[in-house]
mmCIF file of C-alpha atoms in Angstrom:
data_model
loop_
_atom_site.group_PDB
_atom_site.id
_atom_site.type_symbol
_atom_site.label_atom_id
_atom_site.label_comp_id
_atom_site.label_asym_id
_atom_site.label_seq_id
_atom_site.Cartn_x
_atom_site.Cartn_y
_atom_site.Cartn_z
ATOM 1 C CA UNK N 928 -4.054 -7.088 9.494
ATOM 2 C CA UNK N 929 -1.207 -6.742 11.741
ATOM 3 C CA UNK N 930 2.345 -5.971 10.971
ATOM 4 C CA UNK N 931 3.489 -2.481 11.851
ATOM 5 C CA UNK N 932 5.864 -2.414 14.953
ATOM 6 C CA UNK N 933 5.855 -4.125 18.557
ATOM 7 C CA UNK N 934 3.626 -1.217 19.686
ATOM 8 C CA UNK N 935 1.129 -2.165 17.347
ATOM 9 C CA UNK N 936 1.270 -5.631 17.682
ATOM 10 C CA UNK N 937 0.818 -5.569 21.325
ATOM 11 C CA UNK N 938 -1.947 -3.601 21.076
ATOM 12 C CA UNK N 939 -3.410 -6.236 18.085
ATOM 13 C CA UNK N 940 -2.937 -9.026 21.041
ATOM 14 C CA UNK N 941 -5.671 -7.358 23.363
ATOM 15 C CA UNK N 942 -8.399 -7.347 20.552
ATOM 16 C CA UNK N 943 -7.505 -11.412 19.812
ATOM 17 C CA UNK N 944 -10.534 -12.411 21.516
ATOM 18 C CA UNK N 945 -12.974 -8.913 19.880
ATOM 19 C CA UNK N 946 -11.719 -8.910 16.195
ATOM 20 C CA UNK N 947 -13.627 -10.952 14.411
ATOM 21 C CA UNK N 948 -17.221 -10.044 15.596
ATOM 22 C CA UNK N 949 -16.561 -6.161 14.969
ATOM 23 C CA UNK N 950 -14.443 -6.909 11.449
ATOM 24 C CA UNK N 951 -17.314 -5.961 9.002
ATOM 25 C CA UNK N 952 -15.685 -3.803 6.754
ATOM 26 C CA UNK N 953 -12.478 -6.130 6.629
ATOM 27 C CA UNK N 954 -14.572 -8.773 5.393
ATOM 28 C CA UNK N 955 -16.402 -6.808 3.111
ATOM 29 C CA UNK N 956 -12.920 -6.123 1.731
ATOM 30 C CA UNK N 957 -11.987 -9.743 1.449
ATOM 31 C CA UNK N 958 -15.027 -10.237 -0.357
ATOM 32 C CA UNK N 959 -14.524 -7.250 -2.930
ATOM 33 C CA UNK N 960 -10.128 -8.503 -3.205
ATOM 34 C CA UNK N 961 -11.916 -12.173 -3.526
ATOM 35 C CA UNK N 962 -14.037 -11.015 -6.755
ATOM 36 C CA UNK N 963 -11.011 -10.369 -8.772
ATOM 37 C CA UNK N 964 -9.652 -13.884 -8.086
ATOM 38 C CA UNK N 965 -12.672 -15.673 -8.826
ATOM 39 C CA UNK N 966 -11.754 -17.545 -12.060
ATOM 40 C CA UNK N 967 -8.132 -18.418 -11.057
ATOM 41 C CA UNK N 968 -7.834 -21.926 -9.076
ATOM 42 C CA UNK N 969 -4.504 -21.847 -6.477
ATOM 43 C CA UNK N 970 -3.704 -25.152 -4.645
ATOM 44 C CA UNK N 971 -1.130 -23.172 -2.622
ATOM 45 C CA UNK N 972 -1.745 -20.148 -0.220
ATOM 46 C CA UNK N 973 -0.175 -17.782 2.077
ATOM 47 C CA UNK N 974 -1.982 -15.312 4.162
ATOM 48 C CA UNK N 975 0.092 -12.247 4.930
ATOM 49 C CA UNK N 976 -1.385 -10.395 8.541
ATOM 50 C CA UNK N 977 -3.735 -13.211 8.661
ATOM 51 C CA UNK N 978 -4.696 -12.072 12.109
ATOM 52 C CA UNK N 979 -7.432 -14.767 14.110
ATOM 53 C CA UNK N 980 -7.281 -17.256 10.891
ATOM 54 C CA UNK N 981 -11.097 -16.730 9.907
ATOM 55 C CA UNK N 982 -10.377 -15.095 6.599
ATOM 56 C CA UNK N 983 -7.537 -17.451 6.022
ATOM 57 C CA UNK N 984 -9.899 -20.574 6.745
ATOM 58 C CA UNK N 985 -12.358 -18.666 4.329
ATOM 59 C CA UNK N 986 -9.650 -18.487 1.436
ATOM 60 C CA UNK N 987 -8.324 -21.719 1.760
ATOM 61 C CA UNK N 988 -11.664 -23.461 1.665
ATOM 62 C CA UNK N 989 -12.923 -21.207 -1.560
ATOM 63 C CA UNK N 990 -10.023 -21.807 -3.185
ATOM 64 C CA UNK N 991 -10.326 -25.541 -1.569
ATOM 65 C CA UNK N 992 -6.493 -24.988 -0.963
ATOM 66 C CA UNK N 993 -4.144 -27.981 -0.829
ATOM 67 C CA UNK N 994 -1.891 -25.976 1.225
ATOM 68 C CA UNK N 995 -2.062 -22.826 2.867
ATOM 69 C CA UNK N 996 -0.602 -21.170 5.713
ATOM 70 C CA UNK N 997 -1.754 -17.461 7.394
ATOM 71 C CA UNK N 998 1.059 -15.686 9.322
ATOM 72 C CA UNK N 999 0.743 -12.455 11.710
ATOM 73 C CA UNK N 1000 2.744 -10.455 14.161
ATOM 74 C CA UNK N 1001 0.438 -10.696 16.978
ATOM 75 C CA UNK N 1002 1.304 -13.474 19.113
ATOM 76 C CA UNK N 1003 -2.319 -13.738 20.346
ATOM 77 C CA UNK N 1004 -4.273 -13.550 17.461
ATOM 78 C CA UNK N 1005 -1.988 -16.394 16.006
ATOM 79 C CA UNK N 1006 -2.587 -18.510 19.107
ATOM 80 C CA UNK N 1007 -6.695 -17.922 18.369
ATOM 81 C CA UNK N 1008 -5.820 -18.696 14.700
ATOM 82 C CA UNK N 1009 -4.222 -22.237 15.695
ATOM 83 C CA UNK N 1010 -7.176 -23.143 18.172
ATOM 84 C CA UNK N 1011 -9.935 -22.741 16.452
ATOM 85 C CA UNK N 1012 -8.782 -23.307 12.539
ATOM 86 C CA UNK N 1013 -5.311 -24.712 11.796
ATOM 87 C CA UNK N 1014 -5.302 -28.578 10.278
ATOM 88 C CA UNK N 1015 -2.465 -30.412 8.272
ATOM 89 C CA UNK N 1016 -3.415 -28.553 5.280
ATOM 90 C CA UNK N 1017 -4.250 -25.216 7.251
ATOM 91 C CA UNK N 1018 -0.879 -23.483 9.391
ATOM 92 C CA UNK N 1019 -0.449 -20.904 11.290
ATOM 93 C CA UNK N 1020 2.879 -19.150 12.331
ATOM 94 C CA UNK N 1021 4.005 -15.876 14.443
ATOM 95 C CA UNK N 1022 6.525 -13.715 12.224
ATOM 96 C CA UNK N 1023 6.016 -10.207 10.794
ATOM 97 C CA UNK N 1024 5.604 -9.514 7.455
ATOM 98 C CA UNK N 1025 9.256 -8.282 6.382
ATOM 99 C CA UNK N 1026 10.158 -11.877 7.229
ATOM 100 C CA UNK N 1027 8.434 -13.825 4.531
ATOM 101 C CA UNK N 1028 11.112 -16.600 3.299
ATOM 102 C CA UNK N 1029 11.256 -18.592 -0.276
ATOM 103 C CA UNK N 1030 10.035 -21.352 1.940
ATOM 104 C CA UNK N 1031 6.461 -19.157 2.354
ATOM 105 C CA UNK N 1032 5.989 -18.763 -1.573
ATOM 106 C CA UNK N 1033 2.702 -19.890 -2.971
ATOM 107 C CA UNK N 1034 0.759 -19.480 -6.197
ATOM 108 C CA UNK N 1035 -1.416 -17.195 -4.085
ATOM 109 C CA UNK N 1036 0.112 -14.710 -2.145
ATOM 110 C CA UNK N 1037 -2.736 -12.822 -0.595
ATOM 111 C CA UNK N 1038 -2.718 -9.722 2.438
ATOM 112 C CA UNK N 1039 -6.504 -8.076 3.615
ATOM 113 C CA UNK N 1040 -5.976 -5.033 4.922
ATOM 114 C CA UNK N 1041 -2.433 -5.344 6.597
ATOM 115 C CA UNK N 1042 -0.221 -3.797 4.522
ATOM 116 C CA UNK N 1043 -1.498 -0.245 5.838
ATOM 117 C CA UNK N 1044 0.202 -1.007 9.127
ATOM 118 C CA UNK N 1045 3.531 -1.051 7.625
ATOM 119 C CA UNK N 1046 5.888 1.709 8.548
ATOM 120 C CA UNK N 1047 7.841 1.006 5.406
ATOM 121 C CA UNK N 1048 5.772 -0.313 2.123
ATOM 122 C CA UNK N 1049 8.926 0.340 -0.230
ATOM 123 C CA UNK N 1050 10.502 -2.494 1.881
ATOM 124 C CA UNK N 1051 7.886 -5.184 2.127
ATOM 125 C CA UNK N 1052 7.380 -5.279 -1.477
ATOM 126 C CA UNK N 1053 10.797 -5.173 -2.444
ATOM 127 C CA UNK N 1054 12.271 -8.136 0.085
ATOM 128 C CA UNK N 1055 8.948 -9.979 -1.099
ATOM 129 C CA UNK N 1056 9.774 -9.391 -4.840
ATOM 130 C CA UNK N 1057 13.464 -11.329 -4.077
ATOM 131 C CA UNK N 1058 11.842 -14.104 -2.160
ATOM 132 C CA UNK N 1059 10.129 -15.248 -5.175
ATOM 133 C CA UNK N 1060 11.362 -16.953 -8.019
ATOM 134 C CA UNK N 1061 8.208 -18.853 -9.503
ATOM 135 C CA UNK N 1062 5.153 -17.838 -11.116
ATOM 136 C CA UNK N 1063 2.566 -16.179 -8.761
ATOM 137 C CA UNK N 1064 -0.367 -14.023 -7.926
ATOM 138 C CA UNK N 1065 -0.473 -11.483 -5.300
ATOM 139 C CA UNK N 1066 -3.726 -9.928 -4.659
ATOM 140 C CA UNK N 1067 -3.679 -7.405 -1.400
ATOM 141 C CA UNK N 1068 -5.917 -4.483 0.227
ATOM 142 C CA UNK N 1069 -4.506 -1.295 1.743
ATOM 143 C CA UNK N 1070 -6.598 1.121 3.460
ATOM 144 C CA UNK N 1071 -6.036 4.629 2.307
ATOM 145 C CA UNK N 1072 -5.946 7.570 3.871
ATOM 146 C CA UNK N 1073 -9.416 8.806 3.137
ATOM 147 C CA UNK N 1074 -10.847 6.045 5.523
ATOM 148 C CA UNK N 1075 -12.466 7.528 8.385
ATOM 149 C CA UNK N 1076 -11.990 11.344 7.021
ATOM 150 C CA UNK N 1077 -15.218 12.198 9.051
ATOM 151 C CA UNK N 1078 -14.182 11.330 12.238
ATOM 152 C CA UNK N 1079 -10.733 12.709 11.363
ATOM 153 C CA UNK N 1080 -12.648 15.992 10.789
ATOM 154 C CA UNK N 1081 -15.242 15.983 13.520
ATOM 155 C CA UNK N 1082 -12.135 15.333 16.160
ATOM 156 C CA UNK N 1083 -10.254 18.455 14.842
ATOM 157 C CA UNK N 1084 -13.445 20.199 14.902
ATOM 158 C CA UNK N 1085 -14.915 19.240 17.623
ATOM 159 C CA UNK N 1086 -12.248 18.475 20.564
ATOM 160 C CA UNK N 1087 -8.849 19.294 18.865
ATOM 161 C CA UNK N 1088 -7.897 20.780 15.897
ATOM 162 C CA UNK N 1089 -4.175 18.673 16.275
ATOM 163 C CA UNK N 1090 -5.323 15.374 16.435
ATOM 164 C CA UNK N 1091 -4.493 12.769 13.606
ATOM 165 C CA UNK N 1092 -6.011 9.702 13.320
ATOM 166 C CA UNK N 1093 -3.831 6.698 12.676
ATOM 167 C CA UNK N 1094 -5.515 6.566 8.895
ATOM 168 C CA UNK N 1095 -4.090 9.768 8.186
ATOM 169 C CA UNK N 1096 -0.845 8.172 8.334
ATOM 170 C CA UNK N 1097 -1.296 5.719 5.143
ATOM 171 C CA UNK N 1098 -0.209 5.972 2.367
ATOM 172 C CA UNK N 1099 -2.318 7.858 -0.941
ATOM 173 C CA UNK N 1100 -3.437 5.458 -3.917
ATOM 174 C CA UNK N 1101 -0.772 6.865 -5.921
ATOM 175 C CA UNK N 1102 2.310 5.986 -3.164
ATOM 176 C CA UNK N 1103 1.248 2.626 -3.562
ATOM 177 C CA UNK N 1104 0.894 2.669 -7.229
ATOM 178 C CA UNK N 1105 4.387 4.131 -7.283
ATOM 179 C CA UNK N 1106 5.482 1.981 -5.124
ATOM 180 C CA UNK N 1107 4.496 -1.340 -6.954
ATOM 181 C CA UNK N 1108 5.252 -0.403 -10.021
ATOM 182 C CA UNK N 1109 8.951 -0.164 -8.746
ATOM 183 C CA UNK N 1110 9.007 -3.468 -8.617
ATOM 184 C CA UNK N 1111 6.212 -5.361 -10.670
ATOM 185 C CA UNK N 1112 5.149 -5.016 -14.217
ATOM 186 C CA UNK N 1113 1.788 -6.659 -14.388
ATOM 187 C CA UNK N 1114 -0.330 -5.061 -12.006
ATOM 188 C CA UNK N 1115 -4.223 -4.261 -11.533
ATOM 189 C CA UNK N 1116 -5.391 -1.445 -9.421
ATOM 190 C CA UNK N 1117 -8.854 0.086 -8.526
ATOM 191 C CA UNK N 1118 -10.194 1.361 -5.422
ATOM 192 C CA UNK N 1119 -13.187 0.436 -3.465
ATOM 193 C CA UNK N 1120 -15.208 2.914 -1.308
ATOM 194 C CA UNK N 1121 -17.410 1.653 1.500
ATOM 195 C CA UNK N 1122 -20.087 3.916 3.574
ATOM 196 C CA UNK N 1123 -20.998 2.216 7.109
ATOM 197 C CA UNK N 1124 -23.988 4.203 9.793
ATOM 198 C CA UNK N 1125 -23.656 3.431 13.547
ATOM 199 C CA UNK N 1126 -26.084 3.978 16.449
ATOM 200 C CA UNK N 1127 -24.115 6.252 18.001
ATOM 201 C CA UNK N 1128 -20.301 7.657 18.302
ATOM 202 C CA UNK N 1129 -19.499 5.344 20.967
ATOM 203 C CA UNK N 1130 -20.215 2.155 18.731
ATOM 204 C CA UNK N 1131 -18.058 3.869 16.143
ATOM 205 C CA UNK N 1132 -15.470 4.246 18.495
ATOM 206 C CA UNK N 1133 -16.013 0.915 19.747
ATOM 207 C CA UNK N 1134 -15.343 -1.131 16.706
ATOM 208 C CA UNK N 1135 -12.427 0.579 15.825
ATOM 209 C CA UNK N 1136 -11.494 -0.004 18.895
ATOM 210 C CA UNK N 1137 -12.010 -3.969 18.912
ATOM 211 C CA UNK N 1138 -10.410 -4.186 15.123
ATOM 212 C CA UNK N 1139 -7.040 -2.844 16.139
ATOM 213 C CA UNK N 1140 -6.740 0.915 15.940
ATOM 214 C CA UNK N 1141 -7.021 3.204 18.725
ATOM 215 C CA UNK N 1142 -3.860 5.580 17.333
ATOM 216 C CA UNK N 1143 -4.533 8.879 18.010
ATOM 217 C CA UNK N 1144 -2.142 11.907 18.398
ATOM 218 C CA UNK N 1145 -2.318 13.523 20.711
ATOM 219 C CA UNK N 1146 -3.940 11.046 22.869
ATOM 220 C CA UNK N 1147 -6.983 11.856 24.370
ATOM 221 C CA UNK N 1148 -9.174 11.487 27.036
ATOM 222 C CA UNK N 1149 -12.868 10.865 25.588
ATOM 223 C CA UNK N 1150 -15.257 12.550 28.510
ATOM 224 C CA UNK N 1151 -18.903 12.520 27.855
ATOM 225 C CA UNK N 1152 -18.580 16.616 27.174
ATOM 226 C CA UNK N 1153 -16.310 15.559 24.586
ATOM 227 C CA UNK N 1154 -17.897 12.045 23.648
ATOM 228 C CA UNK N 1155 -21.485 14.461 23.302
ATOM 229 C CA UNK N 1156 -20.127 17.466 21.152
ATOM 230 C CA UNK N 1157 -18.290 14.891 18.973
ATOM 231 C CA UNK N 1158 -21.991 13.238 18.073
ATOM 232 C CA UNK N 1159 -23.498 16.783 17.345
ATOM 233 C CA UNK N 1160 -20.992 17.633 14.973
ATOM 234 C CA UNK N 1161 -21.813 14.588 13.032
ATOM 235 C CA UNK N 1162 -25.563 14.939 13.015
ATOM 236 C CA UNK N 1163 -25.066 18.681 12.541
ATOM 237 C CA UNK N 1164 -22.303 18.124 8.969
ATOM 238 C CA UNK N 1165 -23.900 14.391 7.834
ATOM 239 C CA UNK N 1166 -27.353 13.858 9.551
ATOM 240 C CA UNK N 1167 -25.664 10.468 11.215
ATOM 241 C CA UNK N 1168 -22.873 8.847 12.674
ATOM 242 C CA UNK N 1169 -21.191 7.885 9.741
ATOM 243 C CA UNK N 1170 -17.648 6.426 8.102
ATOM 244 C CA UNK N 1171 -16.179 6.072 5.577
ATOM 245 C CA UNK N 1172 -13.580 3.712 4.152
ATOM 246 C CA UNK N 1173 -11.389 3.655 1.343
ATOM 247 C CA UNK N 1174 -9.476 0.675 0.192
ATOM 248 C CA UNK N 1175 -6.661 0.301 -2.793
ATOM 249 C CA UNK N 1176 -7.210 -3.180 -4.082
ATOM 250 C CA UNK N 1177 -4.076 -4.479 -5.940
ATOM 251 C CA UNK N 1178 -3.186 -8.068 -8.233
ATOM 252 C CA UNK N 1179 -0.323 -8.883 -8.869
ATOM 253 C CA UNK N 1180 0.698 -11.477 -11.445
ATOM 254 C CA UNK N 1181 5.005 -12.648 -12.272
ATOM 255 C CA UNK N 1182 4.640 -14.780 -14.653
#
């Protein structure tokens, strides 16, 4: 969940302590990614972005892991990770996500929603295709750019017509299929889409907020003028305060 630059990850340190009780959609997204694993057994795991260590703990108890270790940018959510999960069998350890060594290969290689954060995809996949040498699976979710296209609409519409979201930014469904199969030969794609209603805008806002991503360009100011014509444009286009969220799910298998 967090890997894109020292910006980002800074930012990912404040929301150590808020993640996991706002991450609803990330661990419906676990839970989809988990579904395509569920008749293959792994006794070794490493969790890419593994961000406070609660999906990692999930994995490597499903899986009822011999070994597994979650690693993350963020400095802070690493230190929650340690506290409150990490065991002989369970590790934890700061490093980005370029930086995966031989030494972190595993017969599950695993990454819930991360890999959108990195500012160069190309790169990750092809340093991660040279640091392993033995048979593995690599099973990953990337949000796509689709994911919160109404509030990327009701900003433009309602405030400014130049902001961009941070989700913008990511890459399409077929980038990433591109990308991949650069590199890998057996591959399974699909995509998952995922339709969440909120109280109001400013729980919306909120929970982004406390997940990781408060990106936006230019950066603005939310006022209640602005906070209030933002939550009539989305009763007046969708009836609610709605979003929506697109994911690329990916396995890889080397053989």
């Amino acid at each position: 969940m967090t890997q894109l630059n020292t910006q980002q990850s800074l930012y990912f340190n404040k929301t150590a302590t808020t993640y996991n009780k706002n991450m609803h959609v990330q661990y419906e997204v676990f839970t989809k990614l988990l579904s395509l694993l569920d008749t293959s057994t792994f006794e070794t795991i490493t969790d890419i972005g593994c961000g406070t260590g609660i999906i990692t703990k999930k994995l490597h108890d499903h899986f009822n892991s011999k070994k597994t270790l979650g690693f993350d940018q963020s400095s802070s959510m690493i230190d929650h990770a340690k506290s409150a999960f990490e065991t002989d069998t369970l590790t934890f350890q700061n490093k980005s996500a370029y930086n995966f060594s031989s030494n972190d290969h595993a017969e599950l290689i695993f990454s819930n929603a991360t890999l959108q954060w990195l500012p160069n995809l190309n790169k990750f996949f092809s340093l991660l295709k040279k640091k392993i040498d033995k048979p593995t699976t690599i099973a990953f979710s990337i949000f796509l750019p689709e994911t919160y296209n109404e509030l990327a609409s009701g900003l433009k519409n309602s405030i400014d017509p130049s902001i961009i979201i941070a989700a913008e930014r990511f890459e399409s469904f077929n980038a990433i299929e591109t990308i991949c199969n650069q590199h890998f030969t057996d591959i399974t794609f699909s995509t998952h889409n995922i339709t969440h209603s909120y109280k109001s805008i400013m729980e919306l806002l909120t929970i982004i907020k406390q997940t990781g991503s408060k990106e936006l360009s230019p950066t603005i100011q939310f006022t209640k003028t602005k906070l209030s014509n933002l939550e009539k444009w989305f009763l007046s286009n969708h009836n609610a305060i709605i979003a929506s969220y697109k994911v690329a799910l990916g396995v890889i298998r080397i053989h």
